Amino acid sequence: MTTSEHPSSPLFSSSSGEGESYLARLNPEQRTAIETTDGSLLVLAGAGTGKTRVLTTRFAHILLTGRAKPWQILAVTFTNKAAREMRERIGFILGEPAEGLWLGTFHALCARMLRRHAEYVGLTHSFTILDTDDQLRLLKQVMEPWRIDIKRWPAPGLLGVIQRWKDRGLTPERVTDTEDSDFADGHARAIYAAYQTRLRQLNACDFGDLMLHVTEILRTRPDVLDQYHRLFRYILVDEYQDTNTVQYLWLRLLAKRSGAPSNICCVGDDDQSIYSWRGAEVENILRFEKDFPGAQIVRLERNYRSTQHILGAAAGLIAHNGERLGKTLRSGKEDARGEKVTVTGVWDSDAEARAVCDAAEKFKAQGHSLAEMAILVRAGFQTRAFEERLVQIGLPYRIVGGLRFYERAEIRDALAYMRAVHQPADDLAFERIINTPKRGVGPAALQKFHAAARAREVPLSAGTQALLTEGGVKGKMADQVRKLLDVLSTTRDILAREGHVVAVEHLLEESGYLDMWRNDRSPEAPGRLENLKELVRALADFGTLGEFLEHVALVMEHDENAGEAKLSLMTLHGAKGLEFDIVFLPGWEEGVFPSQRTLDEGGLKGLEEERRLAYVGITRARKHALIYHAGSRRIYANWQPSMPSRFLDELPEEHVARQNEGATQRRGLNLSDSVFEGGMPLTSRRRQDPLLAETTPAFQLGDHVRHPRFGVGIIIGADRHHLEVVFESGDTKRLLSSFIEKL
């Protein structure tokens, strides 16, 4: 499509004949979505069905047919990038730049509205929008009168509680007892009210206030609401499935006009609603017809991205969700059959990393660009094994939407603790950990410790120890630093006696570093703990702590070449909206994907969101989708069995090619049919395979057994999944029972 295809007549002239060329390349469903201009409309746009084209063409169509002026259309997106793209596409269709548009993100549009009506919420039009650092500083000041224990109730956690209230459209007065939180010893609601008061005194607001204040104005000022009803003749909304409560309330207030049709068009896909953890409510799109009686629904089901096998696998999977409006993707491309989705079982997580990266290397050798390949993982901690393998085989890669594993703050902290144990003279490492977690060591105290070390010509840790022994520093801070030095010393003893894995577990636990993240109520804290667990898992692959630290140093020195094509490595959440020729999907095991934490916290709703996330992952692939699952994963120093994800059984067989499935079979494991029964970890509640149950040996103490690597031995101990065996070599090993054959 070129600019010559579009009318050169004035912007608001009625289009016909040649002027309708912008509609010519649309399929019938897309055209219906564009030409249905009166009343409320929900466009269910499946992955790769041309959602953006429909939204931008509809905007231009309304202008070209004279139904509205540019400033009479409210168009809402979720990102500034999407807003820029929509603005450019509209200008392309019109043949000239579109000026005066109310087009932008929810927060940008609300900031514009709030500047007009700030006095109604106690602000002036010149109010300041605080960034996160300023918000935290202000909140800490507000918390002081309540004498809150900030170690137990850190300010970032309380700010998260307040922002979640704002996302639900709750001012302090609207927070009911049922909505209240026990955070900050039950004072959260009162602190929220004081925080809002202080913001008004400063003529400031935070990011969440932009929508909250405007929604409150529209709720309480009918005259202001009427102004916007008269102004906006049409409302267009992108990614409606990702709206939270306050966004939903704002849109509904603007769209519902007494005695007049609600000319609102929402484009979204309930099957791609994957952001409940940041407040998104899939129910908003599911109840669209109830909110707007008589609404029309147009389903865009022709996918122009993926092969039919990929679409068939994704459609079969998502059909298992109960809470959905329903649609079935089909390919809109010619010759779209392609290859089946492959499901490959591997022995363990290390073999998985090798299999995925080696497959990427083969695709590259066949002429595929690394830039068109992606590894999509469920959680950030999974990236480590792939990063190390990619470095090992020399494949360039990039982390999308985050940091490389060893660059993450919690990993750098943990490595600094290890370096301080391994090399007491490492002053940089000791300086990093001395006040992490907080031990009251400020710049003045640190300067004293440095001076003591220089005066004695010893490392910083030794100088600190000497100063404490002499009584040069006293009080609670001195006690905390003394405890840290004791932990480092004890860890060195454990390192020599029991090995580096046990030593590092002790170090992170006794130093208080793990507790720091356990007590952190921010949304990122659980992920950071998972990363630390993965770090300890990685230790077990090395003979000594020194070998591991050297390995990390070499990995972190991996050269970057900005110009070369790179394989993308990211989480499934970060991949939404992207597409690649080849997509690798590792870690499809119970407890990993679906995530055990999501199941525990969200129940059936959480399971359905995990399934939507799997659907998103598969539909990122244009030509090849390759799924992997491992038979075991390392939990600290031990290998634990893994059960293939239930999602694998939900993939239609006609669209899937399965490989090496026997590699992940596990014997004698019992699982309740429902994931929601009982309190045991999901990986311990597995459905027993009746074919395997008959052949599973009943191990007893004293039995003679054979292991494929260690040979023949005798069982001297056992628990649920592991056997302790003394082998003929004299070595004693604790091993998974599924790896052992009874003689």
C-alpha positions in Angstrom: 0.0 0.0 0.0 1.5 3.4 -1.0 0.4 6.9 -0.3 -0.9 7.3 -3.9 -3.6 4.8 -3.0 -5.2 7.2 -0.6 -7.4 10.2 -1.4 -5.7 13.6 -1.7 -9.0 15.3 -1.0 -9.5 17.3 2.2 -9.4 15.3 5.4 -13.1 15.2 6.1 -14.5 14.5 2.6 -16.6 11.4 2.2 -14.7 8.6 0.6 -15.9 6.5 -2.2 -14.5 4.7 -5.3 -10.8 5.3 -5.3 -11.1 6.8 -1.8 -12.0 3.4 -0.4 -8.8 1.8 -1.5 -7.6 1.7 2.1 -10.3 -1.0 2.7 -9.5 -3.1 -0.4 -6.8 -5.3 1.2 -8.8 -6.2 4.3 -10.5 -9.5 4.8 -14.3 -9.6 5.4 -14.0 -9.7 9.2 -11.5 -6.9 9.3 -13.7 -4.8 7.1 -16.8 -5.4 9.2 -14.9 -4.3 12.3 -13.9 -1.1 10.6 -17.2 -0.2 9.0 -19.3 -1.0 12.1 -19.1 2.5 13.4 -22.3 3.0 15.4 -22.8 1.5 18.8 -20.5 -0.5 21.0 -18.2 -3.1 19.3 -15.8 -5.7 20.7 -13.2 -6.9 18.2 -11.8 -10.3 19.4 -8.5 -10.2 17.6 -6.5 -13.4 17.9 -2.7 -13.5 17.7 -1.4 -12.4 14.3 -4.8 -11.4 12.9 -4.1 -7.8 12.0 -5.3 -6.1 15.1 -3.2 -2.9 14.7 -4.3 -2.6 11.1 -8.0 -2.8 12.1 -7.6 -0.2 14.9 -5.7 2.4 12.8 -7.8 1.9 9.7 -11.0 2.3 11.7 -9.7 5.6 13.1 -8.9 6.8 9.6 -12.2 5.5 8.3 -14.2 7.6 10.8 -12.3 10.7 9.8 -12.4 10.0 6.0 -16.2 9.4 6.1 -16.8 12.7 8.0 -18.2 11.1 11.1 -15.9 13.0 13.4 -13.1 15.6 13.6 -9.7 14.3 14.8 -10.2 15.8 18.3 -13.5 14.0 18.6 -12.0 10.5 18.8 -10.4 9.2 22.0 -7.9 6.5 21.1 -6.2 4.6 24.0 -3.1 2.4 23.9 -1.0 0.7 26.5 2.5 1.9 25.4 3.9 5.0 23.9 5.4 2.9 21.1 1.9 1.6 20.1 0.6 5.2 20.2 3.4 6.4 17.9 2.8 3.5 15.5 -0.9 4.2 15.4 -0.3 7.9 14.7 2.1 7.1 11.9 -0.3 4.6 10.3 -3.2 7.0 10.5 -1.2 9.7 8.8 -0.2 7.2 6.1 -3.8 6.3 5.3 -4.9 9.9 5.4 -2.0 11.1 3.2 -1.2 13.8 5.7 -0.3 14.1 9.4 -3.3 14.0 11.7 -3.1 16.8 14.2 -5.0 17.5 17.4 -5.6 13.9 18.3 -6.6 12.5 21.7 -4.4 9.5 21.1 -2.0 8.1 23.7 -1.6 5.8 26.7 -4.1 5.7 29.6 -1.8 7.7 31.8 -0.7 10.3 29.1 -4.4 11.0 28.3 -5.3 11.3 32.0 -2.4 13.6 32.7 -3.8 15.9 29.9 -7.2 15.8 31.5 -5.9 16.4 35.0 -4.0 19.5 33.9 -7.4 20.9 32.9 -9.3 20.0 36.1 -6.6 19.7 38.8 -8.4 22.1 41.1 -11.2 19.5 41.7 -8.7 17.3 43.5 -6.8 20.0 45.4 -4.0 20.5 42.9 -3.0 23.3 40.5 -2.5 22.7 36.7 1.3 22.9 37.3 1.4 19.8 39.5 4.5 17.6 39.5 4.5 13.9 38.7 6.8 12.1 41.1 9.1 9.3 40.0 9.5 6.1 42.0 12.5 7.3 44.0 10.7 10.5 45.0 7.6 8.5 45.9 9.6 6.2 48.2 11.4 9.1 49.9 8.1 10.8 50.6 6.4 7.6 51.8 9.3 7.0 54.3 8.7 10.5 55.7 5.0 9.9 56.0 5.6 6.5 57.7 7.7 8.0 60.5 4.9 8.9 63.0 3.7 5.3 63.0 7.2 4.0 63.9 6.9 1.2 61.4 9.6 -1.5 61.4 10.9 -0.9 57.9 12.8 -4.2 57.9 9.6 -6.1 58.3 7.4 -3.6 56.4 9.7 -2.0 53.8 8.5 1.2 52.0 8.6 -0.4 48.5 6.2 -3.0 49.7 3.8 -0.5 51.2 4.0 1.6 48.0 3.0 -1.5 46.1 -0.1 -1.9 48.4 -1.0 1.7 47.8 -0.6 1.4 44.0 -2.7 -1.7 43.9 -5.5 0.2 45.7 -5.1 3.0 43.1 -5.2 0.4 40.3 -8.6 -0.7 41.7 -9.9 2.9 41.8 -9.8 3.1 45.6 -9.1 6.5 47.2 -8.3 6.2 51.0 -12.0 6.8 51.8 -13.1 4.0 49.5 -10.8 1.4 51.0 -13.2 -0.8 53.0 -12.3 -3.2 55.8 -12.4 -6.1 53.3 -10.1 -4.2 50.9 -7.7 -3.3 53.8 -4.3 -4.8 54.2 -2.5 -6.0 57.3 0.7 -4.5 55.9 2.5 -2.1 58.2 0.8 -3.6 61.3 -2.6 -2.7 59.9 -1.8 1.0 59.4 -1.6 0.9 55.6 -4.9 2.6 55.0 -4.1 5.4 57.4 -0.6 5.9 55.9 -2.2 5.9 52.4 -4.5 8.8 53.5 -1.5 10.7 55.0 0.5 10.1 51.9 -2.2 11.5 49.7 -2.5 14.5 51.9 1.2 15.2 51.7 1.1 14.9 47.9 -1.6 17.6 47.7 0.5 19.8 50.0 3.4 19.4 47.6 1.1 20.0 44.6 2.3 16.6 43.3 0.9 13.2 42.3 2.3 9.9 41.6 1.8 7.8 38.4 -1.2 6.0 39.9 -2.9 9.3 40.8 -3.2 10.3 37.2 -6.0 7.8 36.5 -7.4 7.8 40.0 -7.8 11.6 40.2 -9.4 11.8 36.8 -11.8 8.9 37.5 -12.8 10.6 40.8 -13.5 13.9 38.9 -15.6 12.1 36.4 -17.5 10.3 39.2 -18.2 13.3 41.2 -18.4 16.2 38.7 -21.3 15.5 36.3 -20.5 18.8 34.5 -17.0 17.7 33.7 -18.2 14.3 32.5 -20.8 15.9 30.3 -18.0 18.0 28.6 -16.2 14.8 27.6 -19.4 13.1 26.5 -20.0 16.0 24.1 -16.3 16.1 23.0 -15.7 12.4 22.3 -18.0 11.0 19.6 -15.9 7.8 19.3 -13.7 5.8 21.7 -11.1 3.3 20.5 -9.3 1.0 22.9 -6.3 -1.3 22.2 -5.4 -4.4 24.3 -8.7 -4.2 26.3 -7.9 -7.6 27.9 -5.1 -5.9 29.8 -7.1 -3.2 31.5 -7.2 -2.9 35.3 -10.2 -1.8 37.4 -9.5 2.0 37.3 -8.9 1.9 33.6 -12.1 0.0 33.1 -14.0 2.5 35.3 -12.6 5.5 33.4 -13.5 4.1 30.0 -17.0 3.1 31.2 -17.7 6.6 32.5 -16.6 8.2 29.3 -18.5 5.7 27.0 -21.9 5.3 28.7 -24.0 8.3 27.9 -27.7 8.5 28.8 -30.0 8.6 25.8 -27.1 8.2 23.3 -25.3 5.2 21.9 -22.0 4.2 23.3 -19.7 4.5 20.3 -16.9 2.5 21.9 -14.8 0.0 20.1 -12.5 -2.3 22.2 -10.0 -4.5 20.5 -8.4 -7.3 22.5 -8.0 -11.0 23.0 -9.2 -12.7 26.1 -6.9 -15.6 25.3 -3.9 -13.4 25.7 -4.7 -11.9 29.1 -1.5 -12.7 31.0 -0.9 -9.7 33.3 -3.1 -10.3 36.4 0.0 -9.9 38.5 0.1 -6.3 37.6 -3.7 -5.7 38.0 -5.1 -6.7 34.7 -8.7 -8.1 34.9 -9.7 -10.5 32.2 -13.3 -10.2 33.4 -13.4 -6.7 31.9 -13.4 -8.1 28.4 -15.5 -11.1 29.3 -18.4 -8.9 30.5 -18.3 -6.4 27.6 -21.8 -7.4 26.4 -23.2 -7.0 29.9 -21.7 -3.5 30.2 -22.9 -2.5 26.8 -26.1 -4.3 26.0 -26.6 -4.8 22.3 -22.9 -4.7 21.6 -21.7 -6.4 18.5 -18.7 -8.9 18.5 -16.5 -9.4 15.5 -14.0 -12.2 15.7 -10.7 -11.9 13.8 -9.6 -15.5 13.3 -7.4 -15.4 10.2 -3.8 -15.5 11.4 -1.2 -14.2 9.0 1.8 -15.1 11.1 2.0 -18.9 11.8 1.6 -22.2 10.2 -1.6 -24.3 10.5 0.1 -26.8 12.8 1.2 -24.1 15.2 -2.2 -22.5 15.2 -3.9 -25.9 15.7 -1.7 -26.8 18.6 -2.4 -23.4 20.3 -6.1 -23.5 19.6 -6.4 -27.0 21.0 -4.6 -26.0 24.2 -6.6 -22.8 24.9 -9.9 -24.6 24.3 -9.4 -26.2 27.8 -10.0 -22.8 29.4 -13.6 -22.3 30.6 -13.6 -18.6 31.0 -13.3 -17.3 27.4 -15.5 -15.9 24.7 -14.2 -18.4 22.2 -12.6 -18.2 18.7 -10.6 -20.6 16.6 -7.5 -19.3 14.8 -6.9 -20.5 11.2 -4.2 -19.6 8.8 -4.8 -16.8 6.4 -1.6 -17.6 4.4 -1.3 -19.8 1.4 0.7 -23.0 1.8 0.6 -22.6 5.6 0.7 -26.3 6.6 4.4 -26.3 7.8 5.9 -28.6 10.3 4.3 -30.0 13.4 5.0 -28.5 16.9 7.7 -30.8 18.4 7.6 -31.9 22.0 10.9 -33.3 23.2 11.6 -35.0 26.5 15.2 -34.8 27.9 16.9 -36.4 30.8 17.5 -33.3 32.9 17.7 -29.5 32.8 21.3 -29.6 31.7 20.5 -31.8 28.8 17.6 -29.4 28.0 20.0 -26.4 27.7 22.3 -28.5 25.5 19.4 -29.7 23.3 17.9 -26.2 22.8 21.2 -24.4 22.1 22.4 -27.1 19.8 19.2 -27.0 17.9 19.6 -23.3 17.5 23.1 -23.8 16.2 21.8 -26.3 13.6 19.1 -23.9 12.4 21.8 -21.3 12.0 23.9 -23.7 10.0 20.9 -24.2 7.7 20.7 -20.5 6.9 18.3 -19.2 9.6 19.2 -15.9 11.2 19.7 -15.9 15.0 17.7 -12.7 15.0 14.7 -14.8 14.1 15.1 -17.3 17.0 14.0 -16.9 20.6 14.1 -19.0 23.7 11.0 -18.2 25.9 11.1 -19.3 29.5 8.5 -19.1 32.2 10.7 -17.5 34.8 13.8 -15.4 34.8 15.9 -18.0 36.8 15.7 -20.4 33.9 17.9 -18.2 31.7 21.1 -19.1 33.5 21.6 -22.6 32.0 20.9 -21.3 28.5 23.2 -18.3 28.8 26.1 -20.5 29.9 25.5 -23.0 27.1 25.2 -20.2 24.5 28.5 -18.7 25.7 30.1 -22.1 25.6 29.2 -22.8 22.0 29.8 -19.2 20.9 26.2 -18.3 19.8 25.5 -14.5 20.3 22.4 -13.8 22.3 20.6 -10.9 24.0 18.4 -10.8 27.1 15.2 -9.0 26.2 13.4 -7.1 28.9 15.9 -7.8 31.7 19.5 -8.3 32.7 21.8 -11.2 32.0 21.6 -13.7 34.9 24.9 -12.8 36.5 24.2 -9.1 36.1 21.1 -9.1 38.3 21.5 -7.2 41.6 20.7 -10.2 43.9 23.1 -12.4 42.0 25.9 -9.8 42.2 25.3 -9.5 45.9 25.4 -13.3 46.4 28.6 -13.5 44.3 30.1 -10.7 46.5 29.4 -12.8 49.6 31.0 -15.8 47.9 34.1 -13.8 46.9 34.4 -12.4 50.5 34.5 -16.0 51.8 36.8 -17.3 49.0 39.2 -14.3 49.1 39.2 -12.4 52.4 41.4 -9.7 50.7 38.7 -8.8 48.2 37.8 -5.4 49.6 35.3 -4.6 46.8 33.3 -7.6 47.7 33.3 -6.9 51.4 32.4 -3.3 50.8 29.4 -4.4 48.8 28.0 -6.8 51.4 28.8 -5.0 54.7 25.6 -3.1 54.5 23.5 -5.5 52.4 21.1 -6.2 54.1 21.1 -3.0 56.1 23.4 -3.1 59.2 23.5 0.6 59.9 26.9 1.1 58.2 26.8 4.6 56.7 29.5 6.4 54.8 31.2 7.7 58.0 31.5 4.2 59.5 32.7 2.7 56.3 35.4 5.5 56.1 36.5 4.4 59.7 36.8 0.8 58.6 38.9 1.8 55.5 41.1 4.0 57.7 41.7 1.1 60.1 42.6 -1.2 57.3 45.0 1.3 55.7 46.7 2.0 59.1 47.3 -1.7 59.7 48.1 -2.4 56.0 45.5 -5.3 56.0 42.4 -6.0 53.9 39.2 -4.1 54.7 37.6 -7.1 56.5 40.6 -7.6 58.7 40.8 -3.9 59.5 37.1 -3.9 60.4 37.6 -6.9 62.7 40.5 -5.1 64.4 38.6 -1.9 64.9 35.7 -3.9 66.4 38.0 -5.8 68.7 39.6 -2.6 70.0 36.1 -1.0 70.6 36.6 1.7 68.0 33.0 1.2 66.9 30.2 0.3 69.3 26.5 -0.1 69.4 23.9 -2.1 67.4 25.8 -1.4 64.1 29.0 -2.9 65.6 27.1 -6.0 66.7 25.6 -6.5 63.2 29.0 -6.2 61.5 30.6 -8.5 64.1 27.9 -11.1 63.3 28.7 -10.8 59.6 32.4 -11.4 60.2 31.5 -14.4 62.3 29.3 -15.8 59.5 32.1 -15.4 57.0 34.5 -17.2 59.3 32.0 -20.0 60.0 31.3 -20.4 56.3 35.0 -20.9 55.6 35.1 -23.7 58.1 32.0 -25.3 56.5 33.6 -24.9 53.1 36.6 -26.9 54.1 34.5 -29.5 55.9 31.3 -30.0 53.9 31.9 -28.4 50.5 30.9 -25.3 48.7 27.2 -25.9 48.1 26.4 -26.4 51.8 28.7 -23.5 52.7 27.0 -21.1 50.3 23.5 -22.1 51.6 24.7 -21.4 55.1 26.3 -18.1 54.0 23.2 -16.7 52.4 20.9 -17.9 55.1 22.9 -16.9 58.2 23.9 -13.5 56.8 20.3 -12.5 56.6 20.4 -12.0 52.8 17.7 -14.5 52.0 15.5 -13.1 54.8 15.9 -9.7 53.3 14.2 -10.9 50.1 11.7 -13.1 52.0 10.5 -10.0 53.9 10.4 -7.8 50.8 6.8 -7.4 49.7 7.6 -6.1 46.3 6.3 -8.0 43.3 10.0 -8.7 42.2 11.0 -10.4 45.4 9.8 -13.9 44.7 11.6 -13.9 41.4 14.8 -12.7 43.1 14.6 -15.6 45.5 14.1 -18.0 42.6 17.2 -16.6 40.9 19.2 -17.2 44.1 18.1 -20.8 44.3 19.2 -21.2 40.7 22.6 -19.7 41.6 23.0 -22.4 44.3 21.9 -25.1 41.8 24.7 -23.9 39.5 27.3 -24.3 42.2 26.8 -28.1 42.2 28.2 -28.3 38.6 31.6 -27.3 39.9 34.2 -29.0 42.0 35.1 -26.0 44.2 33.9 -22.5 44.9 37.0 -21.0 43.2 36.2 -22.9 40.0 32.7 -21.5 40.0 33.8 -17.9 40.6 36.3 -18.2 37.8 33.6 -19.6 35.5 31.3 -16.7 36.3 34.0 -14.1 35.6 34.6 -15.7 32.2 30.9 -15.7 31.4 30.5 -12.1 32.4 33.3 -11.1 30.1 31.3 -12.5 27.1 32.0 -10.1 24.3 29.1 -8.0 22.8 29.1 -7.1 19.2 26.3 -4.6 18.6 26.1 -5.3 14.8 25.7 -9.1 14.8 22.4 -11.0 14.8 21.6 -12.4 18.2 19.2 -15.1 19.5 16.7 -13.6 21.9 16.3 -15.0 25.4 13.3 -13.7 27.4 10.4 -14.6 29.6 7.0 -15.5 28.1 5.5 -12.4 29.5 8.1 -10.3 27.8 7.5 -11.9 24.5 3.9 -10.8 24.1 3.6 -8.7 20.9 6.7 -10.2 19.4 7.1 -12.9 16.7 10.0 -15.1 15.5 10.5 -17.8 12.8 11.8 -20.3 15.4 10.6 -20.4 19.0 12.1 -22.7 21.7 9.8 -23.3 24.7 11.7 -25.1 27.5 10.7 -26.0 31.0 7.2 -27.4 30.3 6.9 -29.3 33.6 4.5 -29.2 36.5 5.6 -26.7 39.1 7.6 -24.7 36.5 5.0 -24.3 33.9 2.3 -24.0 35.1 4.0 -22.1 37.9 3.4 -23.7 41.3 3.3 -20.2 42.9 0.6 -19.1 40.5 -1.4 -22.2 41.1 -1.1 -21.8 44.9 -2.1 -18.1 44.8 -4.6 -18.1 42.0 -6.2 -21.6 42.0 -8.3 -22.3 38.9 -8.0 -18.7 37.7 -4.2 -18.9 38.0 -4.2 -22.2 36.0 -6.2 -20.6 33.2 -3.9 -17.6 33.0 -0.9 -20.0 32.9 -2.6 -21.8 29.9 -3.1 -18.4 28.2 0.6 -17.8 28.7 1.4 -21.1 27.0 -0.9 -20.0 24.2 0.9 -16.8 23.8 4.3 -18.6 23.7 3.2 -21.0 21.0 1.7 -18.3 18.8 5.0 -16.2 18.9 6.3 -18.8 16.3 5.9 -18.3 12.6 7.5 -21.5 11.3 8.8 -23.7 14.1 7.7 -24.2 17.7 9.8 -26.5 19.8 8.7 -27.5 23.3 11.0 -29.2 25.8 10.5 -30.8 29.2 13.1 -32.4 31.5 12.8 -35.5 33.6 14.6 -33.9 36.6 15.9 -30.6 37.8 18.5 -29.8 40.3 17.1 -28.5 43.6 20.2 -27.2 45.4 22.7 -30.1 45.3 20.2 -32.8 44.6 18.3 -33.9 41.5 14.5 -33.9 41.9 12.1 -35.7 39.5 9.9 -33.5 37.3 6.5 -34.3 35.8 5.7 -33.2 32.2 3.3 -30.3 32.2 -0.4 -31.0 31.9 -0.4 -28.6 29.0 1.5 -31.2 26.9 -1.5 -33.6 27.2 -3.8 -30.8 26.0 -2.0 -30.4 22.7 -3.9 -32.0 19.8 -2.0 -35.1 18.5 -2.6 -34.2 14.9 -0.5 -31.1 15.3 2.3 -32.4 17.5 5.4 -34.6 16.9 6.6 -36.1 20.2 10.3 -37.2 20.7 12.1 -39.0 23.5 9.0 -38.9 25.7 10.3 -42.0 27.6 13.3 -40.0 28.8 11.1 -38.2 31.4 9.0 -41.1 32.7 8.9 -41.2 36.5 8.0 -44.3 38.5 5.9 -44.9 41.6 4.9 -41.3 42.1 1.4 -40.6 43.3 -0.6 -37.5 42.3 -4.1 -36.4 43.2 -6.2 -35.7 40.1 -6.7 -32.1 41.4 -3.8 -29.7 41.7 -5.7 -27.8 44.3 -5.9 -30.6 46.8 -3.4 -30.9 49.7 -0.6 -28.7 50.7 2.4 -30.6 49.2 4.4 -29.2 46.3 3.0 -30.1 43.0 6.1 -32.0 42.0 5.4 -34.5 44.7 1.8 -35.0 43.8 2.0 -37.0 40.6 -0.5 -39.2 38.9 0.8 -42.8 38.9 1.2 -44.5 35.6 -0.7 -47.8 35.9 1.6 -49.5 33.4 4.7 -48.5 35.4 3.1 -49.2 38.8 3.3 -53.0 38.3 7.0 -52.9 37.5 8.1 -50.4 40.1 10.5 -52.2 42.5 9.7 -51.9 46.2 13.1 -50.9 47.6 14.1 -51.9 51.1 17.2 -51.4 53.3 19.9 -53.9 52.4 18.7 -54.4 48.8 21.4 -54.8 46.1 21.0 -52.3 43.3 22.7 -51.0 40.2 23.2 -47.4 39.1 24.1 -46.7 35.4 27.1 -44.5 36.5 28.2 -45.7 39.9 27.7 -49.5 39.4 26.5 -52.0 42.1 25.8 -51.1 45.6 23.6 -51.7 48.7 20.8 -49.4 50.0 21.6 -48.0 53.5 18.9 -45.3 53.7 15.8 -43.9 51.9 13.2 -41.2 51.8 10.3 -40.6 49.4 12.2 -40.2 46.2 15.8 -40.8 47.1 18.0 -43.7 48.1 21.3 -43.6 50.0 23.5 -46.2 48.5 27.0 -47.4 49.4 28.8 -48.6 46.2 31.5 -51.2 45.7 34.0 -48.3 45.3 33.3 -47.3 48.9 31.5 -44.1 47.9 28.1 -43.3 49.4 25.7 -41.4 47.2 22.1 -40.0 47.7 20.3 -40.7 44.3 16.9 -40.6 42.8 15.2 -44.0 43.1 14.1 -43.7 39.5 17.7 -44.0 38.3 18.3 -47.2 40.2 17.7 -50.7 39.2 16.9 -53.4 41.8 19.0 -56.6 41.3 
